[in-house]
Each structure stands twice: as C-alpha cells, then as structure tokens.
PDB file of N, CA and C in Angstrom:
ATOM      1  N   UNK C   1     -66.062 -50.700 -44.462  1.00  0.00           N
ATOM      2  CA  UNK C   1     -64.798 -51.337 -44.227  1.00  0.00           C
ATOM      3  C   UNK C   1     -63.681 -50.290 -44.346  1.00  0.00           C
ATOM      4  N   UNK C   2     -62.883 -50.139 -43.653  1.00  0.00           N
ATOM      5  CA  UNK C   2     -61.662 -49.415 -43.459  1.00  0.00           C
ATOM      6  C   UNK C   2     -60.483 -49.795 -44.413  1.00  0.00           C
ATOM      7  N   UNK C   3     -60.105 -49.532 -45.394  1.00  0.00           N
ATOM      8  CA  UNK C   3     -59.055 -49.731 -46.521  1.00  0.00           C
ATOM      9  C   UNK C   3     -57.632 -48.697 -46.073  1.00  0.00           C
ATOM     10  N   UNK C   4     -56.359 -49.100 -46.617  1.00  0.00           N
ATOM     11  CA  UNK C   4     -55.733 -48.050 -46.294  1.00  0.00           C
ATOM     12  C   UNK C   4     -55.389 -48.019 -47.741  1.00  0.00           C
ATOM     13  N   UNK C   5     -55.315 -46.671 -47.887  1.00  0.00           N
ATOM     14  CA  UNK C   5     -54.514 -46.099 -49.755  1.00  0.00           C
ATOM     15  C   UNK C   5     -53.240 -45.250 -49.317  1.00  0.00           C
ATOM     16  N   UNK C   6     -52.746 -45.460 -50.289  1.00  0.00           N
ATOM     17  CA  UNK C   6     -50.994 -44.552 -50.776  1.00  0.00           C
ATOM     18  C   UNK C   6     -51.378 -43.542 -51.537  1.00  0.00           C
ATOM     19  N   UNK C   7     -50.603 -42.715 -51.414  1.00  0.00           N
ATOM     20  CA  UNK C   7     -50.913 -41.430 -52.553  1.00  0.00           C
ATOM     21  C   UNK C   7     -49.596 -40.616 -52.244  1.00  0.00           C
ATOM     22  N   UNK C   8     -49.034 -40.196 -52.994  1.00  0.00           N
ATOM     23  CA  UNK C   8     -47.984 -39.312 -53.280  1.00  0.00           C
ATOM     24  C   UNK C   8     -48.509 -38.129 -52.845  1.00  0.00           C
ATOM     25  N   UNK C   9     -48.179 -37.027 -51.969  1.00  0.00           N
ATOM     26  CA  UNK C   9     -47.987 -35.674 -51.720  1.00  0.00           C
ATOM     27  C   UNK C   9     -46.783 -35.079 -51.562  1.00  0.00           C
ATOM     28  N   UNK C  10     -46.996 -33.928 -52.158  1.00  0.00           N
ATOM     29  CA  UNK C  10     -45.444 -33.258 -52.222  1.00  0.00           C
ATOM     30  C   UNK C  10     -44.168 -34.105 -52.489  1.00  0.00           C
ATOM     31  N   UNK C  11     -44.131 -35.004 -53.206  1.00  0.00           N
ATOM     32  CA  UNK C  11     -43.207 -36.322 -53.913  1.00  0.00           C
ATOM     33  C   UNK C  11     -42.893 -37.048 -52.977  1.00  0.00           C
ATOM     34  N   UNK C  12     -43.658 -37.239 -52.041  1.00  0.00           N
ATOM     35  CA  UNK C  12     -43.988 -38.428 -51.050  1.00  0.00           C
ATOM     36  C   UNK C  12     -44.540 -38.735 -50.712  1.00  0.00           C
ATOM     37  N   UNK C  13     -44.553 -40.548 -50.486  1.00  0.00           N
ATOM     38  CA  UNK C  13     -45.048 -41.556 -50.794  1.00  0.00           C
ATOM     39  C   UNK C  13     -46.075 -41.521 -49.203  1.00  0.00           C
ATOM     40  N   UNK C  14     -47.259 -41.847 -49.112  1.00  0.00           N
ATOM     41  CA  UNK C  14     -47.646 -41.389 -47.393  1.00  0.00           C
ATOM     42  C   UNK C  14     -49.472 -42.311 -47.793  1.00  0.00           C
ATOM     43  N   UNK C  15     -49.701 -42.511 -46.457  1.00  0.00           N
ATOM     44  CA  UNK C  15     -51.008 -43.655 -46.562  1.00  0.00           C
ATOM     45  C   UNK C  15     -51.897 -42.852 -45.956  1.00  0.00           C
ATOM     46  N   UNK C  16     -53.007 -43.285 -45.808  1.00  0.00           N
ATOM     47  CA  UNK C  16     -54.268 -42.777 -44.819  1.00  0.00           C
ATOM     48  C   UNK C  16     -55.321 -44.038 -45.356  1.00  0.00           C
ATOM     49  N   UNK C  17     -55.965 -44.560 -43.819  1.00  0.00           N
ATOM     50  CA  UNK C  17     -56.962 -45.390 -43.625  1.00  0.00           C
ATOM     51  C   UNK C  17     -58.076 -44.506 -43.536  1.00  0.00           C
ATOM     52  N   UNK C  18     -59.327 -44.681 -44.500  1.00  0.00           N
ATOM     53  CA  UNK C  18     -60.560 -44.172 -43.987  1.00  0.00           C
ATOM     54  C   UNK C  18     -61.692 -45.459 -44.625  1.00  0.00           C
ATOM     55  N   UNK C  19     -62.541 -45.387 -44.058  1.00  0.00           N
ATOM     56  CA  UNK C  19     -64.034 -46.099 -44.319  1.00  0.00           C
ATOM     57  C   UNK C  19     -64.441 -45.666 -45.870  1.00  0.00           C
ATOM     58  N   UNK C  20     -64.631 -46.896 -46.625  1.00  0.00           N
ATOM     59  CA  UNK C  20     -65.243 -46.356 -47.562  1.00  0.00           C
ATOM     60  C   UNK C  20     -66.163 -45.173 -48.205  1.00  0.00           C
ATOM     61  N   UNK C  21     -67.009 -45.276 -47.093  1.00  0.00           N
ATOM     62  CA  UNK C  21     -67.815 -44.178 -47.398  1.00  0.00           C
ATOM     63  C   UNK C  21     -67.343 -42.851 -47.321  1.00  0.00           C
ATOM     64  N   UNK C  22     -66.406 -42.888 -46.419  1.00  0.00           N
ATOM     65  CA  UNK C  22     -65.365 -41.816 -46.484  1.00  0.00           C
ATOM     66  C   UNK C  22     -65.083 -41.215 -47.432  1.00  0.00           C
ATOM     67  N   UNK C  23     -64.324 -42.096 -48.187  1.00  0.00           N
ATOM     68  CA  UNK C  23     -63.338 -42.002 -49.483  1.00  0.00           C
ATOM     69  C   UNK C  23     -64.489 -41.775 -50.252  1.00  0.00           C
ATOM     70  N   UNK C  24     -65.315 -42.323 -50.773  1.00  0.00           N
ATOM     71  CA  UNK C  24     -66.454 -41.824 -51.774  1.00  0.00           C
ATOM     72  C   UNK C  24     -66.957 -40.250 -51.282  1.00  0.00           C
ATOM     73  N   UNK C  25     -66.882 -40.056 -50.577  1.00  0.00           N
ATOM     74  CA  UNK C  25     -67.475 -38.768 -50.342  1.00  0.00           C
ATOM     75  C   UNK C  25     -66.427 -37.718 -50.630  1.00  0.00           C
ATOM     76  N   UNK C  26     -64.883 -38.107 -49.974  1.00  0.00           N
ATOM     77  CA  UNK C  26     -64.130 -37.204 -50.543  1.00  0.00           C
ATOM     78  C   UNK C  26     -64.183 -37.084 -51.884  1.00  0.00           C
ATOM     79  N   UNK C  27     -64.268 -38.034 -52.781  1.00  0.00           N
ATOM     80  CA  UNK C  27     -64.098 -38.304 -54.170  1.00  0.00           C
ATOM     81  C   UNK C  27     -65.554 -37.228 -54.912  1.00  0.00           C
ATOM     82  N   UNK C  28     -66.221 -37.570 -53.919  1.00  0.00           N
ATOM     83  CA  UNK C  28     -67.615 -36.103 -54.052  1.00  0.00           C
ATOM     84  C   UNK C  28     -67.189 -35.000 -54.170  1.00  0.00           C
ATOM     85  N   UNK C  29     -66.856 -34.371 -53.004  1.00  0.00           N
ATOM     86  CA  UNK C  29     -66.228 -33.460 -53.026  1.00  0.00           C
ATOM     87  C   UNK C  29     -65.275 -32.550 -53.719  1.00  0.00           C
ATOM     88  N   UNK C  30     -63.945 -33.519 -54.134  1.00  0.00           N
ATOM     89  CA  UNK C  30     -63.158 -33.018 -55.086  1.00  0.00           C
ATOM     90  C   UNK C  30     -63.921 -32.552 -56.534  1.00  0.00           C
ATOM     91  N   UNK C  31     -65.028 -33.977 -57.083  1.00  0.00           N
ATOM     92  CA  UNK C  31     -65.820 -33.549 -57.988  1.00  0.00           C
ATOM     93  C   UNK C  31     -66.261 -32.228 -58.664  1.00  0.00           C
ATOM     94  N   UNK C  32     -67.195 -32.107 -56.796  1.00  0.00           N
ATOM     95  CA  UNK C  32     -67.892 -30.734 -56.829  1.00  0.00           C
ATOM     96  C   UNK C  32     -67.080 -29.573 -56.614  1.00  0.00           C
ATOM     97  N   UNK C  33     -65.950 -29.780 -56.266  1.00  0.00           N
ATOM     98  CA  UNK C  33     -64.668 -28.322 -56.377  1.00  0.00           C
ATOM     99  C   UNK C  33     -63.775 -28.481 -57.335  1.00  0.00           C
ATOM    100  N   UNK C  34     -64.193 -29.161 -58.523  1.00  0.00           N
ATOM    101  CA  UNK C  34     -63.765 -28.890 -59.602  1.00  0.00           C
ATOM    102  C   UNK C  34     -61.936 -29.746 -59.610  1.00  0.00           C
ATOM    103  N   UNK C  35     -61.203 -30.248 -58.459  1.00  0.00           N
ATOM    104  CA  UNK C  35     -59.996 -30.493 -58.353  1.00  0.00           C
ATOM    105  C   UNK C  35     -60.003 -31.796 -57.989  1.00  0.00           C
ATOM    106  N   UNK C  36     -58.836 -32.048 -58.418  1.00  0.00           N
ATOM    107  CA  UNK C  36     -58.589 -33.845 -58.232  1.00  0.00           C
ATOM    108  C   UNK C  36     -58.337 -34.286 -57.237  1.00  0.00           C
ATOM    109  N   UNK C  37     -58.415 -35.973 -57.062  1.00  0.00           N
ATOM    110  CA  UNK C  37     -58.838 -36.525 -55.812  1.00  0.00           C
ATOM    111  C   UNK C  37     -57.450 -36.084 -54.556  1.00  0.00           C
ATOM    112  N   UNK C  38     -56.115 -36.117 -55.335  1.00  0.00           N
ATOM    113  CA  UNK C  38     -54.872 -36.222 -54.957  1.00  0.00           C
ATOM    114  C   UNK C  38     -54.678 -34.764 -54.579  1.00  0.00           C
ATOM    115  N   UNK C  39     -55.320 -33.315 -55.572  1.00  0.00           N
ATOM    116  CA  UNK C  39     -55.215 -32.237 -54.914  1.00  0.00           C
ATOM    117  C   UNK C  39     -56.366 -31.663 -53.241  1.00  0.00           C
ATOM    118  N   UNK C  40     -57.189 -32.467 -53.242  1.00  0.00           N
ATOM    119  CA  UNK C  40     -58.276 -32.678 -51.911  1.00  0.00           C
ATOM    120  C   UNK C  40     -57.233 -33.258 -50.452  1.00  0.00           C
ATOM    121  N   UNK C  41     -56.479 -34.354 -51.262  1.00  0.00           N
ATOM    122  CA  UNK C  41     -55.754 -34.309 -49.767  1.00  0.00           C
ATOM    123  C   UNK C  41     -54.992 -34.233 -49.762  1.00  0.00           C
ATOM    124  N   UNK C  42     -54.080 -33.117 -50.826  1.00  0.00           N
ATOM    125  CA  UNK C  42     -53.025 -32.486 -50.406  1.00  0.00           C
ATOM    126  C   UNK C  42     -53.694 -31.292 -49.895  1.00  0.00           C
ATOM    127  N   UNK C  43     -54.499 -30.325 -49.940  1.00  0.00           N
ATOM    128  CA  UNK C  43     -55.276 -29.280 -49.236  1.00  0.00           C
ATOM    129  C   UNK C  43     -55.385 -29.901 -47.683  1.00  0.00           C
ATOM    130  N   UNK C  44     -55.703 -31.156 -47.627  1.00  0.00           N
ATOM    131  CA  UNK C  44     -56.706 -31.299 -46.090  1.00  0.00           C
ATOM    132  C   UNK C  44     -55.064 -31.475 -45.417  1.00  0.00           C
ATOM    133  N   UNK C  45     -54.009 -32.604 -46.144  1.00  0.00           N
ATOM    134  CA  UNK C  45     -52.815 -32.542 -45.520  1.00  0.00           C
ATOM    135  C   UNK C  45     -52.121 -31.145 -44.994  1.00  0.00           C
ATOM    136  N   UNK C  46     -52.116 -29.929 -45.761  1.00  0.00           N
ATOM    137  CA  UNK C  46     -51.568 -29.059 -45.521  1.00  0.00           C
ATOM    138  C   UNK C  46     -51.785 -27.748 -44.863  1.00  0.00           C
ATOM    139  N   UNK C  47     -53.541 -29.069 -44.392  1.00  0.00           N
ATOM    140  CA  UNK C  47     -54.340 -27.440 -43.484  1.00  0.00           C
ATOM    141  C   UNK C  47     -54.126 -28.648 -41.832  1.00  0.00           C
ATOM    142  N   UNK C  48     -54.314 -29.556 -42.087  1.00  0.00           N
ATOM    143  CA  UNK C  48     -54.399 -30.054 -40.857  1.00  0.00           C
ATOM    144  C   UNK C  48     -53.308 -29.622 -39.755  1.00  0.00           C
ATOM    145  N   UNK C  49     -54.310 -29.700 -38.181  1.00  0.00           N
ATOM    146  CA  UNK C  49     -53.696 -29.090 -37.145  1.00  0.00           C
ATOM    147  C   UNK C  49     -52.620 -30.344 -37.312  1.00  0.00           C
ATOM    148  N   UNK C  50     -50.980 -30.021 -36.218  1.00  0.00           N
ATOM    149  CA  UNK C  50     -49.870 -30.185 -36.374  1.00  0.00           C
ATOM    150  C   UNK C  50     -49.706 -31.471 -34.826  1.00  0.00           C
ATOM    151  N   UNK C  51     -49.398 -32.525 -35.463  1.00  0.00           N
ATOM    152  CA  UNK C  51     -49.782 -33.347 -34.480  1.00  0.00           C
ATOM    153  C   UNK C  51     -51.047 -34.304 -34.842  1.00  0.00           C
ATOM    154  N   UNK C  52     -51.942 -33.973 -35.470  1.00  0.00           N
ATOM    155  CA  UNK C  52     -52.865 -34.505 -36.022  1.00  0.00           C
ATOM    156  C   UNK C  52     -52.870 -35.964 -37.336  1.00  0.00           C
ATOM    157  N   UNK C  53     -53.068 -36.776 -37.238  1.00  0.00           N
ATOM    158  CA  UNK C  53     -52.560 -37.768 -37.918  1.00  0.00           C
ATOM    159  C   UNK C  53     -53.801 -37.361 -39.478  1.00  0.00           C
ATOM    160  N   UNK C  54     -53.550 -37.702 -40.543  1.00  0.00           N
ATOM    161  CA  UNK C  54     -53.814 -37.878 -42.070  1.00  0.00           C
ATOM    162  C   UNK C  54     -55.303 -38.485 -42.112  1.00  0.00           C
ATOM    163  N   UNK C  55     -55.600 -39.135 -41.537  1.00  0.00           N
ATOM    164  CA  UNK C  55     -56.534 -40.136 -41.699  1.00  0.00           C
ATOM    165  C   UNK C  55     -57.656 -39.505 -40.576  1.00  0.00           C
ATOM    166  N   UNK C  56     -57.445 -39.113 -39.472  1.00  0.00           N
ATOM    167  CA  UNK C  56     -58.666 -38.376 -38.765  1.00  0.00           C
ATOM    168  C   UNK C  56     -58.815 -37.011 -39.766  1.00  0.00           C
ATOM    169  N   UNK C  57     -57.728 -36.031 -39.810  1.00  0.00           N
ATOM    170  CA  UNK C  57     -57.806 -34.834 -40.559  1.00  0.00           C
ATOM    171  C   UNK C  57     -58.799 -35.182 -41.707  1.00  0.00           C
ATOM    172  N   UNK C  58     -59.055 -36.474 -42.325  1.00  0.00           N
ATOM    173  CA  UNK C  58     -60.096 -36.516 -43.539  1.00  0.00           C
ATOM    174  C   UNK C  58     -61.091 -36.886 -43.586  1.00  0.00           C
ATOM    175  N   UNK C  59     -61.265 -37.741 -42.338  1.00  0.00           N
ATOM    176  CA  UNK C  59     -62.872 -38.338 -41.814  1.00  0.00           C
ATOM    177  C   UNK C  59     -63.151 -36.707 -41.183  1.00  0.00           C
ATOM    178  N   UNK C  60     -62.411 -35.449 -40.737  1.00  0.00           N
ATOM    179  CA  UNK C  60     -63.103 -34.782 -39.887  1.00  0.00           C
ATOM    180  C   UNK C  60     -63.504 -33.294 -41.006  1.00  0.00           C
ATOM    181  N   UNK C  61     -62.820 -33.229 -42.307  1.00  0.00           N
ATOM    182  CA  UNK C  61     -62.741 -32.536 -43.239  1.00  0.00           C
ATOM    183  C   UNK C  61     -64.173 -32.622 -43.743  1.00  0.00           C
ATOM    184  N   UNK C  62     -64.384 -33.773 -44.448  1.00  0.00           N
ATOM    185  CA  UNK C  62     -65.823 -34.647 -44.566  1.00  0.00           C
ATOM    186  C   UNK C  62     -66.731 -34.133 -43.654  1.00  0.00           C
ATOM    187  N   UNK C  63     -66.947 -34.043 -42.403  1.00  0.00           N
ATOM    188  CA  UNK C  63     -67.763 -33.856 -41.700  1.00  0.00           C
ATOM    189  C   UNK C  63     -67.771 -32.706 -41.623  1.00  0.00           C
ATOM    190  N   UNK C  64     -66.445 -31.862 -41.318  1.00  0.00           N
ATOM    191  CA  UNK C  64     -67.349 -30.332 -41.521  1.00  0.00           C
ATOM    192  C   UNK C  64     -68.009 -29.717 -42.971  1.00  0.00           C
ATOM    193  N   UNK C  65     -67.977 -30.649 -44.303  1.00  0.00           N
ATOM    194  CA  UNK C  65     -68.458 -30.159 -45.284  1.00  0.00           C
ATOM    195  C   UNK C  65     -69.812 -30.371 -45.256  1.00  0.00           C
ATOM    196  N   UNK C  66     -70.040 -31.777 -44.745  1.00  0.00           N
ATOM    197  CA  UNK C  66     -71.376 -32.083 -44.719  1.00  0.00           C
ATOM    198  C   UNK C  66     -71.956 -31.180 -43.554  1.00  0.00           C
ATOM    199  N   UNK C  67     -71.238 -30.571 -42.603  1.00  0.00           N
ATOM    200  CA  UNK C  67     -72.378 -30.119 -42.066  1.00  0.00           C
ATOM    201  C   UNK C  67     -72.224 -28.809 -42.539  1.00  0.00           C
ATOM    202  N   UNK C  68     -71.698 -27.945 -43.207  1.00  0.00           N
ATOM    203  CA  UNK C  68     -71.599 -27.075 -43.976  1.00  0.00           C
ATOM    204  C   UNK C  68     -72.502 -26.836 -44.999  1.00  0.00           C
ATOM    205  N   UNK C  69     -72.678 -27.932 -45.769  1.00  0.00           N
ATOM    206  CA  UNK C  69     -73.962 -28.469 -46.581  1.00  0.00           C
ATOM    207  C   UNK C  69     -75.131 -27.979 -46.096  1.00  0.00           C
ATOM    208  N   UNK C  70     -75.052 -28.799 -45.170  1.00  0.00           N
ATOM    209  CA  UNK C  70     -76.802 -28.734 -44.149  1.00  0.00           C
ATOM    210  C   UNK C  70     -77.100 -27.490 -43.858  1.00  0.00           C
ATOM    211  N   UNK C  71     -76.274 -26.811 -43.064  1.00  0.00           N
ATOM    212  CA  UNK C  71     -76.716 -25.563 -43.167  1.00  0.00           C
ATOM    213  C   UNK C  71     -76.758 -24.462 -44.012  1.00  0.00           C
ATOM    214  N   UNK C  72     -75.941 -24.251 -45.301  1.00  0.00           N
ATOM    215  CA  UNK C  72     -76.119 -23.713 -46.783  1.00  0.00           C
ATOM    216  C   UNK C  72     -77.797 -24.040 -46.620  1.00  0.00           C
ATOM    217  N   UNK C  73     -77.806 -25.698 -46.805  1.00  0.00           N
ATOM    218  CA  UNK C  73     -79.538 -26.078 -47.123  1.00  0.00           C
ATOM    219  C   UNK C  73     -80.741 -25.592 -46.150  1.00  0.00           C
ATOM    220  N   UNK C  74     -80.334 -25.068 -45.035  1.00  0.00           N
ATOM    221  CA  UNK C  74     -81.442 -24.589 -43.823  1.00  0.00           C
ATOM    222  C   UNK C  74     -81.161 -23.553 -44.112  1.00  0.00           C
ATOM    223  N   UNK C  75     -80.274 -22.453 -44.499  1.00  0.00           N
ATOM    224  CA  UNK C  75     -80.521 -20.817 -44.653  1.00  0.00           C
ATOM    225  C   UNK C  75     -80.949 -20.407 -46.176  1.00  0.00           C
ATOM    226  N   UNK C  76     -81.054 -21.620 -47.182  1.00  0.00           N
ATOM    227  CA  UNK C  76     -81.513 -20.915 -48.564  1.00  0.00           C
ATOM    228  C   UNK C  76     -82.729 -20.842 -48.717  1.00  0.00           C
ATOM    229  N   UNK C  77     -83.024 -19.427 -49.047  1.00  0.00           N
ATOM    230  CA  UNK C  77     -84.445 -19.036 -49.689  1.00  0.00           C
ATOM    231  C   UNK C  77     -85.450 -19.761 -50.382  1.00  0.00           C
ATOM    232  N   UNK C  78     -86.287 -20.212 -50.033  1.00  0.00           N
ATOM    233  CA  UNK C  78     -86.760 -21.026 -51.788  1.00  0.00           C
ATOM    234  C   UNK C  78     -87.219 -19.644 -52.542  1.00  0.00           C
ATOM    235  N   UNK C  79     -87.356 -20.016 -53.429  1.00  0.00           N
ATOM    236  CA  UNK C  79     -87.474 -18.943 -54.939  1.00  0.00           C
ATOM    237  C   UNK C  79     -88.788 -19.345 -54.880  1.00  0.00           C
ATOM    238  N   UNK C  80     -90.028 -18.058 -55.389  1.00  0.00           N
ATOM    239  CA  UNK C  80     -91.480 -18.649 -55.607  1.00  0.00           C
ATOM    240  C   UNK C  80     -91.175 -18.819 -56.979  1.00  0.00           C
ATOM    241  N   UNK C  81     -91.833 -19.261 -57.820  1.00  0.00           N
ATOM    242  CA  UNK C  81     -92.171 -19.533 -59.010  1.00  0.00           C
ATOM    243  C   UNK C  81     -93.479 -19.113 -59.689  1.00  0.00           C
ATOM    244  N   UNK C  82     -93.361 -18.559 -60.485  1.00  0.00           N
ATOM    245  CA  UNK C  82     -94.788 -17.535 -60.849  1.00  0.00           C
ATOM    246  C   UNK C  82     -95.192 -18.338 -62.072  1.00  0.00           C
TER     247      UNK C  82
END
C-alpha cells in the first residue's frame, strides 16, 4: 500500500509517497549505514537529479542498493575453511 509521510529536511516541512515495502527497506538501509531514517532522505533529497520528484528519487535509490547488494554477493570470494 502506498502511504504518504512528512518529514522535515533542511527546516522544511516536505512529503514523499512510497509503498511500504519501500519505506522498510529504506529504514534497512539507514540501519545498515549506521545514520538515521531522516538523514537517508535528506542524502537521497540532495543527490537527486533536478526535476526529479522525492518519491521516485527513493523507490529508485532502493533499487540501485539492492542491486548493488546482488552484485557485492556474485563477486565475493567464499573463504575455504580448514
């Protein structure tokens, strides 16, 4: 389901609609980079191309991590174990 949230960036007040699963994954993310949910999309806000609306910029952020992921996971070594 598509929710829309508010969040303050740069001391303004600004929305973005994404799919749940979305939002849980960003909420992953920030996790695993150590920074909070509110500093994740002030990063994705302030990298996104110009013209680009808030809410694609974070469904498409998401997707290049995950596939970023995948391939980290197809080029790592396994380790033998002796």
């Amino acid at each position: 389901m598509i929710r829309k949230r508010s969040i303050t960036l740069h001391g303004h007040r600004t929305s973005f609609s994404v799919e749940d699963d979305f939002l849980a994954e960003l909420r992953e993310i920030a996790t695993r980079r150590g920074i909070s949910f509110a500093a994740l999309i002030a990063e994705v806000d302030e990298n996104r191309p110009s013209g680009a609306n808030l809410s694609s910029a974070l469904r498409l952020y998401v997707l290049a991590q995950l596939k970023q992921s995948k391939v980290q996971e197809a080029t790592e070594v396994p380790t033998s174990q002796s």
